[in-house]
Coordinates of C-alpha atoms in Angstrom, one line a residue:
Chain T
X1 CA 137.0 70.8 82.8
X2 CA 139.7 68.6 83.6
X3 CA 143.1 70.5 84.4
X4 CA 145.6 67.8 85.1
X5 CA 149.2 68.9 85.9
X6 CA 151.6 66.9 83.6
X7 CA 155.0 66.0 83.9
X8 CA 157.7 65.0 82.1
X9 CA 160.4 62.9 83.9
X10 CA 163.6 62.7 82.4
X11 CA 167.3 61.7 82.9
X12 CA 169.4 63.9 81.2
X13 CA 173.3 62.7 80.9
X14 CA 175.0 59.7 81.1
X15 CA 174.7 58.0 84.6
X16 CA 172.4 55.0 84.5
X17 CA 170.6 55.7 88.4
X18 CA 166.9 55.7 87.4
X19 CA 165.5 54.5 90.6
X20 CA 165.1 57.8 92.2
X21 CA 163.2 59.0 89.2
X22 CA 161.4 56.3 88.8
X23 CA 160.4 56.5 92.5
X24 CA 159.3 60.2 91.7
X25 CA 157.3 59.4 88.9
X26 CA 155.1 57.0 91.2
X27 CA 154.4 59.3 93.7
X28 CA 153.5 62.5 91.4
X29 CA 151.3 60.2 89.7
X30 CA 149.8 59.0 92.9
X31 CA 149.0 62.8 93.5
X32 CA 146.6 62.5 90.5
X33 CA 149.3 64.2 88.1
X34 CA 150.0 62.8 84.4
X35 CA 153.6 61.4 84.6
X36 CA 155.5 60.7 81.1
X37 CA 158.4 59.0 81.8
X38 CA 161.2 59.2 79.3
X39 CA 163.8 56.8 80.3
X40 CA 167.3 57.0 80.7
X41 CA 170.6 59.0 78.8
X42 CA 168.3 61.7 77.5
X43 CA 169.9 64.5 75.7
X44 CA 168.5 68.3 76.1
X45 CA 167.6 68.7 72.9
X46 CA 165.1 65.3 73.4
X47 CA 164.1 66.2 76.5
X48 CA 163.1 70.2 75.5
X49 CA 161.5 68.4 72.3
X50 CA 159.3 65.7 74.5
X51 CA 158.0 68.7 76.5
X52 CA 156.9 70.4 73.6
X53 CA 155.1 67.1 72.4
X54 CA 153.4 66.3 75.5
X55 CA 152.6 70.1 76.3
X56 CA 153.8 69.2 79.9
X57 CA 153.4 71.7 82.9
X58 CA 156.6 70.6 84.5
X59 CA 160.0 68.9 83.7
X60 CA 161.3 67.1 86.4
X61 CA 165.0 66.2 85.8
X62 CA 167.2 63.7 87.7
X63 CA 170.7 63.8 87.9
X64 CA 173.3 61.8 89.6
X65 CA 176.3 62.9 87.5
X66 CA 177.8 65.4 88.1
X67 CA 177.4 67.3 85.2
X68 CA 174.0 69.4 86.3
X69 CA 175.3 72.8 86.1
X70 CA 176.3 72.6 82.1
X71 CA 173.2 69.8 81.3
X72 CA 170.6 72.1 82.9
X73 CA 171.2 75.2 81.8
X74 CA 171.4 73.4 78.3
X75 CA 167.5 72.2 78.9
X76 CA 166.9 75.5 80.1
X77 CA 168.0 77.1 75.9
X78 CA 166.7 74.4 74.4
X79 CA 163.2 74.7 76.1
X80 CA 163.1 78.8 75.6
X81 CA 164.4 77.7 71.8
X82 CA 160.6 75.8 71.5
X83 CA 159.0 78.9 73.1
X84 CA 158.9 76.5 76.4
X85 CA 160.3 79.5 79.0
X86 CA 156.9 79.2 80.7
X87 CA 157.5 75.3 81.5
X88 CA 158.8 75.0 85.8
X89 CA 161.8 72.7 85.7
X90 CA 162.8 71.0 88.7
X91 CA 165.6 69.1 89.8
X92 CA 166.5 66.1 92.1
X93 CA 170.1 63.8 92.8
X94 CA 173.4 64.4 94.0
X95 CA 173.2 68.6 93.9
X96 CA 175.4 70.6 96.2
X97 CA 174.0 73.4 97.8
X98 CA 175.8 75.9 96.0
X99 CA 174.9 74.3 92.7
X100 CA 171.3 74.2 94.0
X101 CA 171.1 78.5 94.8
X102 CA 173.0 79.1 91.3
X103 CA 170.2 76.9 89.5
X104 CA 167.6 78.6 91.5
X105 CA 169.3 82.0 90.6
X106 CA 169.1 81.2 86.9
X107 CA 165.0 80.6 87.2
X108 CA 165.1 77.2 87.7
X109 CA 162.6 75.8 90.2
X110 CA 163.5 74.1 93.5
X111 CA 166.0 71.5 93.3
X112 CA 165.3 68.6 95.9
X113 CA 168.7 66.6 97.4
X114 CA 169.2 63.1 98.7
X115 CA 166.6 62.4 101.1
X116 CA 164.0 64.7 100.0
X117 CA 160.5 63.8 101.1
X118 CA 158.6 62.6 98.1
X119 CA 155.7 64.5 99.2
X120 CA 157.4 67.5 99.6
X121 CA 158.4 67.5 96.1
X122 CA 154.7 67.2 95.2
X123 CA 153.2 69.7 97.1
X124 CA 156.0 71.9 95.9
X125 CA 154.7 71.5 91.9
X126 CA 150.7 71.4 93.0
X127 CA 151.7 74.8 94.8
X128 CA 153.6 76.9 92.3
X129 CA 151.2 75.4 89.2
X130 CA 148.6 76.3 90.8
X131 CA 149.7 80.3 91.5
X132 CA 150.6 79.9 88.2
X133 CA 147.9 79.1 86.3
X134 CA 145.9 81.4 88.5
X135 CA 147.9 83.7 87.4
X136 CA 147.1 83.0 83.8
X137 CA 143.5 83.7 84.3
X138 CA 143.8 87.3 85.3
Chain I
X1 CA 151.6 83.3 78.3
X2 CA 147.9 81.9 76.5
X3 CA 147.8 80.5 73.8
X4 CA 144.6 82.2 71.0
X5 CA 142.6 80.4 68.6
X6 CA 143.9 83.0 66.0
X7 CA 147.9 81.6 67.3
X8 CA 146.6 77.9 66.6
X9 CA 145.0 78.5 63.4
X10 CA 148.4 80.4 62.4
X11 CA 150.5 77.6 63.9
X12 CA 148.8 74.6 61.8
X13 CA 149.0 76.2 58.8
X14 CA 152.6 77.3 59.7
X15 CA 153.4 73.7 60.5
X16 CA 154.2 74.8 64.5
X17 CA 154.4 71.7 66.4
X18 CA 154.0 73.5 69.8
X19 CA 150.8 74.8 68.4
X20 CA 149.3 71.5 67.6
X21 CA 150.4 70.3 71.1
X22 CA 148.2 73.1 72.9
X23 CA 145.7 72.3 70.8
X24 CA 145.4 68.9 72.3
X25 CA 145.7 70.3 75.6
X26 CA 142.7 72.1 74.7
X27 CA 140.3 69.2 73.4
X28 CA 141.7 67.1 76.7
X29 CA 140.6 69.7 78.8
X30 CA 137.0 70.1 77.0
X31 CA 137.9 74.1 77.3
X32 CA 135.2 75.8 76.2
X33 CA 136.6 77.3 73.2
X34 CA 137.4 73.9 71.7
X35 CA 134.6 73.4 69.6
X36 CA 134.9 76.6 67.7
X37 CA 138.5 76.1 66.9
X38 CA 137.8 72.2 65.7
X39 CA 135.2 73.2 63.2
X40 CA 137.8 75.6 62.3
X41 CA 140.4 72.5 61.5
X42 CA 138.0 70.5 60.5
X43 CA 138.3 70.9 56.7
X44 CA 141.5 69.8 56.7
X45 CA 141.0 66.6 58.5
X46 CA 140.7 63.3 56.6
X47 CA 144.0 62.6 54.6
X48 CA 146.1 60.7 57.2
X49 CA 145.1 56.5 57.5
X50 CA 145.0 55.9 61.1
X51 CA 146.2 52.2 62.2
X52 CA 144.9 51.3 66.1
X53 CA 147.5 48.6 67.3
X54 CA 146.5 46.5 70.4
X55 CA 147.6 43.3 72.6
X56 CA 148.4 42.6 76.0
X57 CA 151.0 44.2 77.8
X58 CA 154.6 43.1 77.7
X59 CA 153.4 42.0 73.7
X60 CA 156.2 44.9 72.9
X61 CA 153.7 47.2 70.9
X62 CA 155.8 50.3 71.5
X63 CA 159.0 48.8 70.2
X64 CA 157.1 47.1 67.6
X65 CA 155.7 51.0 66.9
X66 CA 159.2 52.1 66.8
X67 CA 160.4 49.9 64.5
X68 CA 157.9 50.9 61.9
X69 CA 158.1 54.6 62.0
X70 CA 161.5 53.4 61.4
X71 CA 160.2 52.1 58.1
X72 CA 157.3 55.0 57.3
X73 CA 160.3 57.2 57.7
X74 CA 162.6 55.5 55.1
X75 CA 159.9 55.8 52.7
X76 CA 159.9 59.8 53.5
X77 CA 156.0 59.5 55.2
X78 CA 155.3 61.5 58.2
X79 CA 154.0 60.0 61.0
X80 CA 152.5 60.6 64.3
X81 CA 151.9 58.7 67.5
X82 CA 148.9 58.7 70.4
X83 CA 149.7 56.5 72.9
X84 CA 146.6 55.5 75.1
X85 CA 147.2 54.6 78.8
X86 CA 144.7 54.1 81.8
X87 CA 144.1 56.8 84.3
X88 CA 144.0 55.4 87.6
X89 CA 140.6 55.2 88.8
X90 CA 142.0 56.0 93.0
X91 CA 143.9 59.1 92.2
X92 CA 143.2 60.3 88.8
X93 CA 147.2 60.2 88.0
X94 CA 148.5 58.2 85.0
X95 CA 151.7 56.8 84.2
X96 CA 152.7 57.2 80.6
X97 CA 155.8 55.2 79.5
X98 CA 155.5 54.2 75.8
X99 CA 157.9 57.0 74.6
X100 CA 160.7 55.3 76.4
X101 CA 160.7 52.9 73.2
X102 CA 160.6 55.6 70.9
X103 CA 163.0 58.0 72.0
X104 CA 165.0 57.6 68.4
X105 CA 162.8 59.1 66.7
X106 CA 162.4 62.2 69.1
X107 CA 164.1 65.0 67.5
X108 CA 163.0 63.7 63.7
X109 CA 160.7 66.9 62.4
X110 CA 158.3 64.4 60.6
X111 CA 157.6 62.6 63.9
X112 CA 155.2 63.5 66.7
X113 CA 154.3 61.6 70.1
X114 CA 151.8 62.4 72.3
X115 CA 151.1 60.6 75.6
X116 CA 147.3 60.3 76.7
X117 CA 145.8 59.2 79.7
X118 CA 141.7 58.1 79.6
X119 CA 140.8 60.4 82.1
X120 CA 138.6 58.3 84.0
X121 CA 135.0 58.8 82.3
X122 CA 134.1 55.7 79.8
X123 CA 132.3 57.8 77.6
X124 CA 135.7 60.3 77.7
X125 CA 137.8 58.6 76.3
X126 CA 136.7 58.0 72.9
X127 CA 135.2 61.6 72.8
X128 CA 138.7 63.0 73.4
X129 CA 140.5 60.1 71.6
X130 CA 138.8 61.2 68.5
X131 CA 139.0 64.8 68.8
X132 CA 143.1 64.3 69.4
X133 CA 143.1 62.2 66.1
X134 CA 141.7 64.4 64.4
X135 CA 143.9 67.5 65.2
X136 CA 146.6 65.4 64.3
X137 CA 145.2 64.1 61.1
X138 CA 144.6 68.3 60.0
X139 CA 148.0 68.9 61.3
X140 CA 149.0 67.0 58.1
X141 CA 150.8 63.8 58.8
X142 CA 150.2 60.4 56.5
X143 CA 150.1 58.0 58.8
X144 CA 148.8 58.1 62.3
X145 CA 149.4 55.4 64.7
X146 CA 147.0 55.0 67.5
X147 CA 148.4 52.8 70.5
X148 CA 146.1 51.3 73.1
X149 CA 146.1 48.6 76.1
X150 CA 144.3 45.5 75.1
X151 CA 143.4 43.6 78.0
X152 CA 139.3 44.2 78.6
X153 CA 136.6 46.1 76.8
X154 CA 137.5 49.7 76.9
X155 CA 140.2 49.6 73.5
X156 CA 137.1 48.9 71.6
X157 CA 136.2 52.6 72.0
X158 CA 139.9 53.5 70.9
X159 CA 140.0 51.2 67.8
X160 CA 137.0 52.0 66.3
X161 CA 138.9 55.3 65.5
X162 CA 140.7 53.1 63.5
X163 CA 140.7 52.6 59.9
X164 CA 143.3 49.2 60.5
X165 CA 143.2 47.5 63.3
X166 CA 146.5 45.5 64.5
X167 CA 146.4 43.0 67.1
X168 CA 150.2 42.4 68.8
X169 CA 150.6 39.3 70.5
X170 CA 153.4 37.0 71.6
X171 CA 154.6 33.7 72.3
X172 CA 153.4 32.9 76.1
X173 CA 151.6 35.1 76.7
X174 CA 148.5 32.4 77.5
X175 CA 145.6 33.4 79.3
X176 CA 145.8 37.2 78.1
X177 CA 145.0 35.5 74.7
X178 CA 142.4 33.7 76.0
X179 CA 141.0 37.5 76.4
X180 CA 141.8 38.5 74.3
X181 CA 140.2 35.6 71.3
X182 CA 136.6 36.6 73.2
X183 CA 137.3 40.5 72.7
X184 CA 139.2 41.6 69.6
X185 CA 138.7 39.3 66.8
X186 CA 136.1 41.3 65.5
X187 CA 138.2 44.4 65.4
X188 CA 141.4 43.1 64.2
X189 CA 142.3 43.2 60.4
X190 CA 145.6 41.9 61.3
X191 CA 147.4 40.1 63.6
X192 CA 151.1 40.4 64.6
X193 CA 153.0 37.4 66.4
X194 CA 155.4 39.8 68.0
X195 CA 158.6 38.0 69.5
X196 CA 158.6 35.6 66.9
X197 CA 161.8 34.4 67.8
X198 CA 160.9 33.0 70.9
X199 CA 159.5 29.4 71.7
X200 CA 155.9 29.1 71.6
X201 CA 155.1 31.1 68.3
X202 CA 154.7 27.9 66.1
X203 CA 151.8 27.0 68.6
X204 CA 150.3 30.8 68.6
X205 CA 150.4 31.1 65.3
X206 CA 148.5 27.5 64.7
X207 CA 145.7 28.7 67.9
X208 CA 145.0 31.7 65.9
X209 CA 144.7 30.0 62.5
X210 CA 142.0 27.6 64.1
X211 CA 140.4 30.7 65.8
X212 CA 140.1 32.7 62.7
X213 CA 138.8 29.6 60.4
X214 CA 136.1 29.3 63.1
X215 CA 135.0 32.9 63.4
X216 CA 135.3 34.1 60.1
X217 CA 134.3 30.4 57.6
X218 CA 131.5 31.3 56.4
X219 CA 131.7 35.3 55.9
X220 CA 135.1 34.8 54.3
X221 CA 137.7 37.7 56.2
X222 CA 140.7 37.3 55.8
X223 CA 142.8 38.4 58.7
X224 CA 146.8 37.8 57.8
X225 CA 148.9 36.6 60.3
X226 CA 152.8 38.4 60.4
X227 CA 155.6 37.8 62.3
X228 CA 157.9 40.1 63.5
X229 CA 160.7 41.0 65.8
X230 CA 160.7 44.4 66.7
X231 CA 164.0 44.7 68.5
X232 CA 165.7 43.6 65.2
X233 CA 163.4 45.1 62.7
X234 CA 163.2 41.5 61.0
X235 CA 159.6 41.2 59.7
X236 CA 158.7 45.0 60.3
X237 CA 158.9 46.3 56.4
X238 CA 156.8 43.2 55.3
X239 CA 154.2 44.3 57.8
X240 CA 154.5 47.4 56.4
X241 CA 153.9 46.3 53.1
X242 CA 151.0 43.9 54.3
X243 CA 149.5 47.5 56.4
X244 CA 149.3 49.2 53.2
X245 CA 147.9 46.6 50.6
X246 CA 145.3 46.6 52.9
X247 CA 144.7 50.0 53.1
X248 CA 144.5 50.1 49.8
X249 CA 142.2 47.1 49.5
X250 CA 139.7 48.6 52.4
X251 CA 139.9 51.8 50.1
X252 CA 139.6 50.2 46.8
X253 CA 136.5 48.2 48.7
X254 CA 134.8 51.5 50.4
X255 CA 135.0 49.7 53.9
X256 CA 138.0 53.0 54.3
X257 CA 134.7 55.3 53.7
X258 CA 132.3 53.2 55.5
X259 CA 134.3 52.9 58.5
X260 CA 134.9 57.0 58.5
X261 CA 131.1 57.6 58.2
X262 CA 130.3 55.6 61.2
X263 CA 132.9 57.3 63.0
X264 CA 131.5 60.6 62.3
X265 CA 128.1 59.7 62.9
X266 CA 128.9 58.5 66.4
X267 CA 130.8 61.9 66.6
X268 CA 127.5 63.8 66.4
X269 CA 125.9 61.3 68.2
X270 CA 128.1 62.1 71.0
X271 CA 128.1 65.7 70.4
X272 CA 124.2 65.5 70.6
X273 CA 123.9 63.5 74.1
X274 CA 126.4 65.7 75.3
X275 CA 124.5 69.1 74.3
X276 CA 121.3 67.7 75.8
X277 CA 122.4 66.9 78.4
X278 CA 123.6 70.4 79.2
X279 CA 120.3 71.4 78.2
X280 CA 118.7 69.3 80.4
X281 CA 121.1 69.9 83.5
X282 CA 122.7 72.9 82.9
X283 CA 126.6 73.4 82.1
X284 CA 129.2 75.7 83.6
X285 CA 127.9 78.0 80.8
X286 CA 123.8 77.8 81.2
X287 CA 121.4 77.0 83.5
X288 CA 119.7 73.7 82.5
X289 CA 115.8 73.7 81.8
X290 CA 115.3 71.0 84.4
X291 CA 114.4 73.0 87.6
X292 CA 115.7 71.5 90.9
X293 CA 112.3 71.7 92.5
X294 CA 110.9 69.5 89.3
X295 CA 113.4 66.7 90.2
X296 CA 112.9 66.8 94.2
X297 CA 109.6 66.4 93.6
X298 CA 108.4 63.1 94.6
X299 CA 104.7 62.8 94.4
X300 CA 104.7 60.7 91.4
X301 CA 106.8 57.1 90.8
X302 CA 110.3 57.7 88.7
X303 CA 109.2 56.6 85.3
X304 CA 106.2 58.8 85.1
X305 CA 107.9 61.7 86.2
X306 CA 110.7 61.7 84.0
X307 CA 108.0 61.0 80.9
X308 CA 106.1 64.0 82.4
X309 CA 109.0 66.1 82.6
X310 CA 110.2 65.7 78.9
X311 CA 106.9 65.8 77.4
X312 CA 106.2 69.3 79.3
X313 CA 109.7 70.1 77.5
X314 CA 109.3 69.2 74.6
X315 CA 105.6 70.4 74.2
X316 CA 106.4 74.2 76.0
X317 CA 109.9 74.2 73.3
X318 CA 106.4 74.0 70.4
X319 CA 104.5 76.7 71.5
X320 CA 107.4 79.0 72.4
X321 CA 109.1 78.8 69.3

């Protein structure tokens, strides 16, 4: 049985910097996960609504804006709106630590800064779906 | 939390997207449920037409897509995507972009888009491709666009789910045509000159004329040529005109009935080989009737053991029942 870990990558917002999620999206595919890229200037509501289609694990959201602490706790409804709570949403750009433990705080996964090892970031999703879907089991 | 059978079953008749969405997860997966809940669906599958669209990369079949679920949506039809994409063969990972070029049509309630990656296996994919279809098809939408890399051998799995079969190429595109002229004119029923504004699809058009007249002289199909340009929408609602007189004409023909037999009997087919083969070698559910010791044996040459071993099957399954 095959048990993939999908993952939607998204831009939510208005800022037009996709490489860093594009660079994501290579290397959690290289990990053997199923990336669905989304593109840029994503609004919640698509992005919650795209999850639902593609019955992803994980939402991986990249932000260079500014604007993360209104646009992610906006995903945040509009995922628990589809019946989504369960998804792990996790974060990546130009997040200042505060930002990042009031995210965490609010059940948001981890939140990776400038510089963030790539690898890091995949371990950290192969990690917590994995306790997860063990969890699931039992 | 899970999601039940008993939620599923609720969910398509309460028209729940997110339920229809697990239960594509499911059939991907090959849980071991699956079965039970798809002869569950399964009376309700078989009113959607299913249109398998093709061509080389860079062709723009996703934009060409958007534009008409554009048009199946200004005629109030409901209509659902499955966008095939290759899994790496290295690392099992896939990268699934084709909803990049639909993203307007995201939040419409009467449109549904589901990313697939082949998984690897060659006998897979089609197995799961038409499982997927057909969840979608009992979900209850009327048209259902399958979408699906054309550059080798492995669509021709994917498009014989089909009950039209579009082929998207563009101007310049060369040697993938080439290809593609060896592989796919059989399938198509149709052929799209995508791009039409650019330079080259004068010449494209005139290559595939010639090609066609070739094949097709002396049993007569007739395979339209359209042009379109997807970015504008110019061409897209004649195509979509030309996609359903043909629909209608393969239905008014039985070739729509013929082609939906031979998909179910490969179905079983599948079904069958994949059964035995438990049988045979066990699954994570049974122990297979093929004892290890009976396959390390080696005192007789390969062929003659393998008849051995399925005649003493087949004879002990006689006597003991």
């Amino acid at each position: 049985m095959s048990e993939q870990i999908r993952v939607l990558v998204a831009k939510p917002g208005l800022d037009g910097h996709d490489r860093g999620a594009k660079v994501v999206a290579a290397v959690l595919r290289d990990r053997g996960m199923e990336v669905i890229y989304t593109g840029l200037h994503q609004t919640p509501a698509q992005i919650a609504e795209a999850a639902l289609q593609e019955d992803v694990d994980v939402v991986g959201l990249s932000i260079h804006s500014g604007a993360h602490m209104s646009l992610f706790p906006e995903i945040q409804r509009e995922l628990k709106e589809r019946g989504l709570e369960d998804v792990l949403v996790v974060g990546g750009g130009i997040i200042p630590e505060e930002d990042q433990k009031e995210l965490e705080s609010l059940g948001f996964g981890r939140l990776f800064g400038p510089g963030s090892p790539t690898a890091e970031i995949a371990d950290y999703i192969e990690t917590e779906i994995a306790a997860r879907r063990a969890g699931e089991k039992t | 939390m899970p999601v039940t059978h008993h939620d599923i079953l609720e969910g398509f008749a309460g028209k729940e997207r997110r339920m229809l969405s697990r239960a594509i997860t499911l059939a991907e997966r090959e849980a071991p449920g699956f079965p039970g809940l798809y002869d569950a669906l399964y009376a309700q599958v078989g009113t959607a037409a299913r249109l398998g669209v093709t061509g080389p990369p860079g062709a723009g079949k996703s934009t060409l897509l958007s534009a008409l679920i554009r048009e199946y949506r200004a005629q109030d039809k409901d209509v659902a995507v499955v966008a095939v994409d290759p899994t790496s063969p290295f690392t099992g990972g896939a990268l699934l972009g084709d909803r990049v070029r639909m993203q307007e049509h995201v939040l419409d309630p009467q449109v549904f888009i589901r990313s697939m990656a082949t998984r690897g296996a060659l006998g897979g994919f089609a197995r799961r491709t038409h499982e997927v279809v057909d969840l979608v098809d009992a979900f209850g939408f009327d048209r259902i666009l399958l979408e699906t890399v054309g550059v080798g051998q492995s669509e021709h799995d994917i498009l014989s789910e089909a009950d039209l079969v579009l082929v998207v190429l563009h101007p310049g595109a060369g040697d993938s045509i080439q290809a593609l002229k060896a592989g796919l004119t059989e399938l198509a029923d149709l052929f799209v000159i995508n791009k039409a504004d650019q330079k080259g699809a004068d010449r494209l058009e005139t290559d595939l004329r010639e090609m066609l007249e070739l094949r097709f002289r002396d049993h007569g199909k007739d395979v339209p040529i359209l042009r379109t340009v997807a970015t504008t929408g110019e061409g897209v609602s004649e195509l979509l005109g030309k996609i359903e007189s043909k629909l209608a004409e393969f239905g008014a023909q039985g070739e729509l009935t013929r082609r939906r037999q031979d998909r179910r009997q490969a179905q079983v087919r599948r079904i069958l080989e994949q059964q035995l083969h438990n049988q045979l070698f066990g699954s994570e559910a049974q122990s297979g009737r093929i004892r290890k010791e009976q396959l390390e044996d080696t005192s007789l040459p390969p062929y003659t053991q393998a008849t051995n071993l399925l005649k003493e099957l087949w004879g002990a399954k006689e006597h003991s029942e």
